Every structure is written in structure tokens, then in C-alpha cells.
Tab-separated table of C-alpha atoms and ligand atoms in Angstrom:
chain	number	residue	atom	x	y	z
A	2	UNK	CA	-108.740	153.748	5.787
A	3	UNK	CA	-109.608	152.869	1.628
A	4	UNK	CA	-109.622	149.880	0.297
A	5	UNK	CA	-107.090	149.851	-2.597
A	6	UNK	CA	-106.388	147.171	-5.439
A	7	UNK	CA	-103.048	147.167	-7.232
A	8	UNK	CA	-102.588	146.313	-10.431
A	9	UNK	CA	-99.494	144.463	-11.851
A	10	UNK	CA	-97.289	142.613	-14.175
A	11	UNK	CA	-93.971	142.509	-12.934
A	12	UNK	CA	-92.096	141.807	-9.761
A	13	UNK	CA	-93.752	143.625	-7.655
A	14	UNK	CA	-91.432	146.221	-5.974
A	15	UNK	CA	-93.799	149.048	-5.907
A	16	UNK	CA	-96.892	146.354	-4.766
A	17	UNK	CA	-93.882	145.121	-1.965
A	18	UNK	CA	-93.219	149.353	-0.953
A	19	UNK	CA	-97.112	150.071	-0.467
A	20	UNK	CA	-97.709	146.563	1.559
A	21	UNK	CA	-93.925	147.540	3.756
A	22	UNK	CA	-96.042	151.295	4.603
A	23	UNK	CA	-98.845	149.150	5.810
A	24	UNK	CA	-97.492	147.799	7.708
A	25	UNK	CA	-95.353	150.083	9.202
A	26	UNK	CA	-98.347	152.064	10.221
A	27	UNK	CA	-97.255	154.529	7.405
A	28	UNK	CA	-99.857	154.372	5.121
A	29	UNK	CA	-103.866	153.631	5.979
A	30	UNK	CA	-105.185	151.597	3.662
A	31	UNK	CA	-105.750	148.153	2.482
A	32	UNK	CA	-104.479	146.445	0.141
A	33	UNK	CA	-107.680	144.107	-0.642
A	34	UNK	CA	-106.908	142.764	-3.921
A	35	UNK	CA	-103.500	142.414	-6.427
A	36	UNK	CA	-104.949	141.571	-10.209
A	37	UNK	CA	-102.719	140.722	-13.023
A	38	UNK	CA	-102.016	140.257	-16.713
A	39	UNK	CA	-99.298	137.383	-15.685
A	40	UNK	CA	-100.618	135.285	-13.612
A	41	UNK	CA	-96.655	134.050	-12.762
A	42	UNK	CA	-95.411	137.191	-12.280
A	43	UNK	CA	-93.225	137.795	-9.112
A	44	UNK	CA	-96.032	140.225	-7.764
A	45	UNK	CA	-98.836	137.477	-7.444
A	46	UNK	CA	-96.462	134.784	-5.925
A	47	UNK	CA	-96.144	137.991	-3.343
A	48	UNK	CA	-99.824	138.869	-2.788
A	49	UNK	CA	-101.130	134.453	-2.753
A	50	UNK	CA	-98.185	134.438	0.040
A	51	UNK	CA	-99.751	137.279	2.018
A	52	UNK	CA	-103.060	135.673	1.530
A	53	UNK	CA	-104.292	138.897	-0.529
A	54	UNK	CA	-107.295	138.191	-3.314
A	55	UNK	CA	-105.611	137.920	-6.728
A	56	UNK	CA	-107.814	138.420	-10.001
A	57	UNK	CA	-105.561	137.254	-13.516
A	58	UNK	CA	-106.959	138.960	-16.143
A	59	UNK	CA	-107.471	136.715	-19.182
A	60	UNK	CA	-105.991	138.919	-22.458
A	61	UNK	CA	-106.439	137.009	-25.225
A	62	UNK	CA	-108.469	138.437	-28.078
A	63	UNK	CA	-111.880	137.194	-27.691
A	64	UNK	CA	-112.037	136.788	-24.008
A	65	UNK	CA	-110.618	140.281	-22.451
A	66	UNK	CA	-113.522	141.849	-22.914
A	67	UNK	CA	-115.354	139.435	-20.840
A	68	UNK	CA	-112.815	139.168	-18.293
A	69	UNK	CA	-112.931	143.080	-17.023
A	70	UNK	CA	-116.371	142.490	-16.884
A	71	UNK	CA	-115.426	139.462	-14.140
A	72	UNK	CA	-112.727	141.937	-12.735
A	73	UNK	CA	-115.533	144.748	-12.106
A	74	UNK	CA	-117.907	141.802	-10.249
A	75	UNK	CA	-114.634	140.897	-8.168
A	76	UNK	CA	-113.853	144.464	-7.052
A	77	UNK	CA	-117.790	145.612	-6.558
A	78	UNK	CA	-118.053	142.728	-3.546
A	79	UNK	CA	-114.576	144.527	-2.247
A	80	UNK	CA	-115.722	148.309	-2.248
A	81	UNK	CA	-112.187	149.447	-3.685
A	82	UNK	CA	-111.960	152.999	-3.415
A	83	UNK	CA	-108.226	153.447	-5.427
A	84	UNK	CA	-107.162	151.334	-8.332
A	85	UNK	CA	-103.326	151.640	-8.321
A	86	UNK	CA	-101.267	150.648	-11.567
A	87	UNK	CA	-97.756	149.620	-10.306
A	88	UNK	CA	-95.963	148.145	-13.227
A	89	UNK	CA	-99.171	146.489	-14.688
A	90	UNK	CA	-98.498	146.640	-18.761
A	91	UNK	CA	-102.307	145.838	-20.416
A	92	UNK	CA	-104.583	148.586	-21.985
A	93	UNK	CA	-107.675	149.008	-19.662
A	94	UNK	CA	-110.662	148.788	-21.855
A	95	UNK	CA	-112.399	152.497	-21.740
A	96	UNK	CA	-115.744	150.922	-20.362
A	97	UNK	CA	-113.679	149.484	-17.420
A	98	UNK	CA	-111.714	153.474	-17.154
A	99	UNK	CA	-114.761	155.381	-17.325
A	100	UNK	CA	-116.259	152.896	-14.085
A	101	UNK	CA	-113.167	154.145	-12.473
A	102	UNK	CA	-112.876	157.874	-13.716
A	103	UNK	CA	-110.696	159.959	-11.608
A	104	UNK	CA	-110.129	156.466	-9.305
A	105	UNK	CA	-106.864	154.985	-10.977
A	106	UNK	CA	-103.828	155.914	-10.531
A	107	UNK	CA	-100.231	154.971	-12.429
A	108	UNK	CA	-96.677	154.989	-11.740
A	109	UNK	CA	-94.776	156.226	-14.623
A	110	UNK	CA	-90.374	155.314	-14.204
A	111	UNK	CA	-90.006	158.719	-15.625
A	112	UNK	CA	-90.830	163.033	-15.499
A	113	UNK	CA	-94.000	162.922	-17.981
A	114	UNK	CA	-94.824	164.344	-20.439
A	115	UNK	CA	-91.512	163.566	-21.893
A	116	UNK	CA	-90.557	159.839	-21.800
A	117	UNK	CA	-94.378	158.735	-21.813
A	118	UNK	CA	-97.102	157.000	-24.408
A	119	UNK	CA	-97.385	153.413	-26.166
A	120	UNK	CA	-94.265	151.491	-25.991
A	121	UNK	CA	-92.296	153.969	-22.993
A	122	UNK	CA	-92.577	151.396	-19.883
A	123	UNK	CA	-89.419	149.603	-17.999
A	124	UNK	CA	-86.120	149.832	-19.692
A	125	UNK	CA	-87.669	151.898	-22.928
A	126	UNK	CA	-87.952	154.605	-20.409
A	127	UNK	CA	-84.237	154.573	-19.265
A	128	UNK	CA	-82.775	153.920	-22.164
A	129	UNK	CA	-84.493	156.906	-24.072
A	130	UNK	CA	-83.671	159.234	-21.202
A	131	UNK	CA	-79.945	157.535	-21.563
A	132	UNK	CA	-79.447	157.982	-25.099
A	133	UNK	CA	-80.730	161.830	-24.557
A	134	UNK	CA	-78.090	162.792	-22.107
A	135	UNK	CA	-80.503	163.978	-19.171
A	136	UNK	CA	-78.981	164.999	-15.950
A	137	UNK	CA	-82.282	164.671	-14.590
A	138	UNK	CA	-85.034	161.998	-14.420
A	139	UNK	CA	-87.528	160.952	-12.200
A	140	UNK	CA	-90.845	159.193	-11.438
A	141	UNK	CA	-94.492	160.525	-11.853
A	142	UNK	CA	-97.815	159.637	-10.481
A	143	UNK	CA	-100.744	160.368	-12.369
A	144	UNK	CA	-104.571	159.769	-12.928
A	145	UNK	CA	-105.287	157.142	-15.559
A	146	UNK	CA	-107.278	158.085	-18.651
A	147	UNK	CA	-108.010	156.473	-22.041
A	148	UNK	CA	-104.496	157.841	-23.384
A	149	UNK	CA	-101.268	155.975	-22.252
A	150	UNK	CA	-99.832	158.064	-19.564
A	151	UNK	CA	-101.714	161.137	-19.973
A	152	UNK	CA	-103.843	161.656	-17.100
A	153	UNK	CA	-103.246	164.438	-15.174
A	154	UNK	CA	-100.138	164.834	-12.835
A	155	UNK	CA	-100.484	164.166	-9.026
A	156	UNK	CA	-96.673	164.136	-8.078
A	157	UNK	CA	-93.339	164.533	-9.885
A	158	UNK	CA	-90.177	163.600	-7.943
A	159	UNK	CA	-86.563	163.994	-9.741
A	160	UNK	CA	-83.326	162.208	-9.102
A	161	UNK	CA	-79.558	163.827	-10.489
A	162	UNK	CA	-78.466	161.551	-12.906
A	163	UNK	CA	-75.676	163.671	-14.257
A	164	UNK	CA	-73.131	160.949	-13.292
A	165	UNK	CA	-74.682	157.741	-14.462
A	166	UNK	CA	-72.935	155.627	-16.947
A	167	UNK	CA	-75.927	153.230	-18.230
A	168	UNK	CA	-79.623	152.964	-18.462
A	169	UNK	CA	-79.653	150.039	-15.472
A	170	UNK	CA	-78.025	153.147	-13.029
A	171	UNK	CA	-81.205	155.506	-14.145
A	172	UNK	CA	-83.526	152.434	-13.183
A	173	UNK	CA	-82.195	151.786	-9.979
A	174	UNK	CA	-82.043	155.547	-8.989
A	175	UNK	CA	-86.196	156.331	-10.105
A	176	UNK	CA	-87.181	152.970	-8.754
A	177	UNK	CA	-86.366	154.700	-5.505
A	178	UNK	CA	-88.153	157.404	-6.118
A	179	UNK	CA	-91.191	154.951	-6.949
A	180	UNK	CA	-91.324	153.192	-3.729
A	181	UNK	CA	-91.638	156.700	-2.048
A	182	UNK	CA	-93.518	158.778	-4.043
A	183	UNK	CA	-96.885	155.968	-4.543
A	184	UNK	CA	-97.066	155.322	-1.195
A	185	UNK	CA	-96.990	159.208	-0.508
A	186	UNK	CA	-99.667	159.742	-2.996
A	187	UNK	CA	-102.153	156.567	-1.446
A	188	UNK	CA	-101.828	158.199	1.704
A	189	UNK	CA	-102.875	161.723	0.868
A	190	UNK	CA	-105.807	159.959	-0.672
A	191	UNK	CA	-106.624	157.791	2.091
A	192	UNK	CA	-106.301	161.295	4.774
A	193	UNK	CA	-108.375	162.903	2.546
A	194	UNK	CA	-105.439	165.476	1.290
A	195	UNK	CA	-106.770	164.024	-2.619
A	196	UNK	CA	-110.748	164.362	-2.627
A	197	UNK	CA	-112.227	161.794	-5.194
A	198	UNK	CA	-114.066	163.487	-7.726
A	199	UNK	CA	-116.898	161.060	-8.822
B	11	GRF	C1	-91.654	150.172	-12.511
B	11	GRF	O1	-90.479	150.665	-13.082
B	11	GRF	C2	-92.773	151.097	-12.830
B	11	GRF	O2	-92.406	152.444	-12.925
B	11	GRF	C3	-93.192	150.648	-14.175
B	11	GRF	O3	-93.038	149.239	-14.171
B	11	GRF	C4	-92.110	148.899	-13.173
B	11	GRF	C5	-92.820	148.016	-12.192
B	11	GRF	O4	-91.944	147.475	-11.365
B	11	GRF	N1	-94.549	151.060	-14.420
B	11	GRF	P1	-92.473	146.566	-10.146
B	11	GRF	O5	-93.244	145.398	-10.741
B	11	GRF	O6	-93.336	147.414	-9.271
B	11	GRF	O7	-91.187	146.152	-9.482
């Protein structure tokens, strides 16, 4: 069992697929805080209804620096062995990544290296791969590092999307993909299949 915390900005699919693996006996691990950049976003409304800890992450100029210091006080007390970044769209200060080296992982809507850095997130992603005539995309998991989307590669999954006929089709097709392949990737750390390497 590990103690994860899952970081997010969005709706919350990917926070929604870990929590369904829960508790489905699928996946062994906890999920024992959400922390956000939004503190309206769909995925907190989800975690404050399941009673899970939320953290919001104040971004403006002068405080963020203070506030990841907060964050790391809030996740000390909770022993969080996995920092998972499912959709969450805010640069993590380096201080805060090197705390956490080798200990956060990402969910990238796309096969990286190609489709990745500053500005590829959500529909960027889709519509890039779109406009470029792929038959293939897919979704990656990877180790967070100081570089947007650059840490190495844990797992790669691809979807066909020869036939597609609009950006919204490639989202709906990797989003899949996501929900399986995160999940997949917290359990082989949480049996031990990933070692942590401090
Ligand atoms: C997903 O497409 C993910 O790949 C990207 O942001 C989106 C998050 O969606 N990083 P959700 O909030 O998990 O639904």
C-alpha cells in the first residue's frame, strides 16, 4: 500500500480512474491528498465529496513560492510516497521537484517526445497531432523533472487514429488510454515492480 497525492487542474477523469481502481481492489494505494491550482475545478468538488484532503495552491506572483513551501508541510504529516500529475497545468518550483526527485509522475495526452514541452497540454496536443496527419497517438507516463515533459518514460500506450475526422475524436480515444495506463503505472509502484530511487 503507498500513500499517493494527485495533482490537478481540470475535471478530474484521470483523479476519478485511479480512485474507481481503489476501489475495485485494483490498485493498492491511497489516495491521501488531491492539491490544486483551481481551487473550483471539477477534480476538487470530486476529492471534498469523497472526504479526501485538498491543498489549493496559491499562484500568484509573490505568494507561490510560499505556498509549496505550505504544500511540502501538508504532505510531510501525510508520508506520500508518489506525487501523481493528472491534468494539473502549474510549473513546480525546482526546490519543490528536487524534494520529490524520481517521486512524481505525469500523464502526458500524447507519445512523447513528439507532441510535448511549454504550451502542448489538452487540446494543443490533439490538435497538433491533427493538423500532422498521425495515424497513431497515444498517452505517456513519465517521471517529472525541471523540463516540461521530459522526464524519463515509464509507459507508452498507442491508439489507431487513422480514421478520425477531428482533434475532439483523438481526445476521446487517448483519454482512454489515460485512465488505464496511470493506474497501471501506480500499481507497479505500489507492488514494488517500480523501485523508488531516492
Ligand atoms: C488529460 O488529457 C491529461 O492527459 C492532461 O490533462 C488532462 C486532464 O484531464 N494532462 P482530467 O482532469 O484528468 O480529466
Amino acid at each position: 500500500m503507498i500513500n499517493i497525492a494527485v495533482f490537478v487542474s481540470g475535471r478530474g477523469s484521470n483523479l476519478k480512474a485511479i480512485f474507481e481502481q481503489i476501489k475495485l481492489g485494483n490498485l493498492p494505494a491511497n489516495i491521501s491528498a488531491v492539491v490544486s491550482n483551481k481551487k473550483g475545478c471539477g477534480a476538487i468538488h470530486f476529492a471534498v465529496d469523497k472526504n479526501i484532503p485538498t491543498f489549493i495552491i496559491v499562484n500568484s506572483k509573490d505568494e507561490k513560492f510560499a505556498s509549496y513551501r505550505k504544500l511540502e508541510n501538508f504532505l510531510s504529516g501525510l508520508k506520500i510516497d508518489l506525487i501523481v500529475l493528472a491534468g494539473f497545468l502549474n510549473k513546480i518550483p525546482k526546490e519543490f521537484i528536487e524534494l520529490y526527485r524520481n517521486r512524481i509522475i505525469n500523464i502526458h495526452p500524447a507519445l512523447l517526445p513528439k507532441y510535448g514541452g511549454k504550451g502542448m497540454y489538452g487540446s494543443n496536443v490533439h490538435k497538433a497531432v491533427f493538423e500532422n496527419k498521425e495515424n497513431i497517438s497515444g498517452a505517456t507516463v513519465h517521471f517529472v523533472d525541471e523540463i516540461y515533459d521530459n522526464g524519463k518514460i515509464i509507459k507508452q500506450e498507442n491508439v489507431d487514429i487513422s480514421n478520425v475526422k477531428s482533434p475532439e475524436e483523438i481526445a476521446e480515444k487517448v483519454l482512454k488510454i489515460e485512465h488505464k495506463i496511470l493506474p497501471e503505472v501506480i500499481k507497479e509502484f505500489a507492488t514494488g515492480i517500480i523501485k523508488f530511487n531516492n
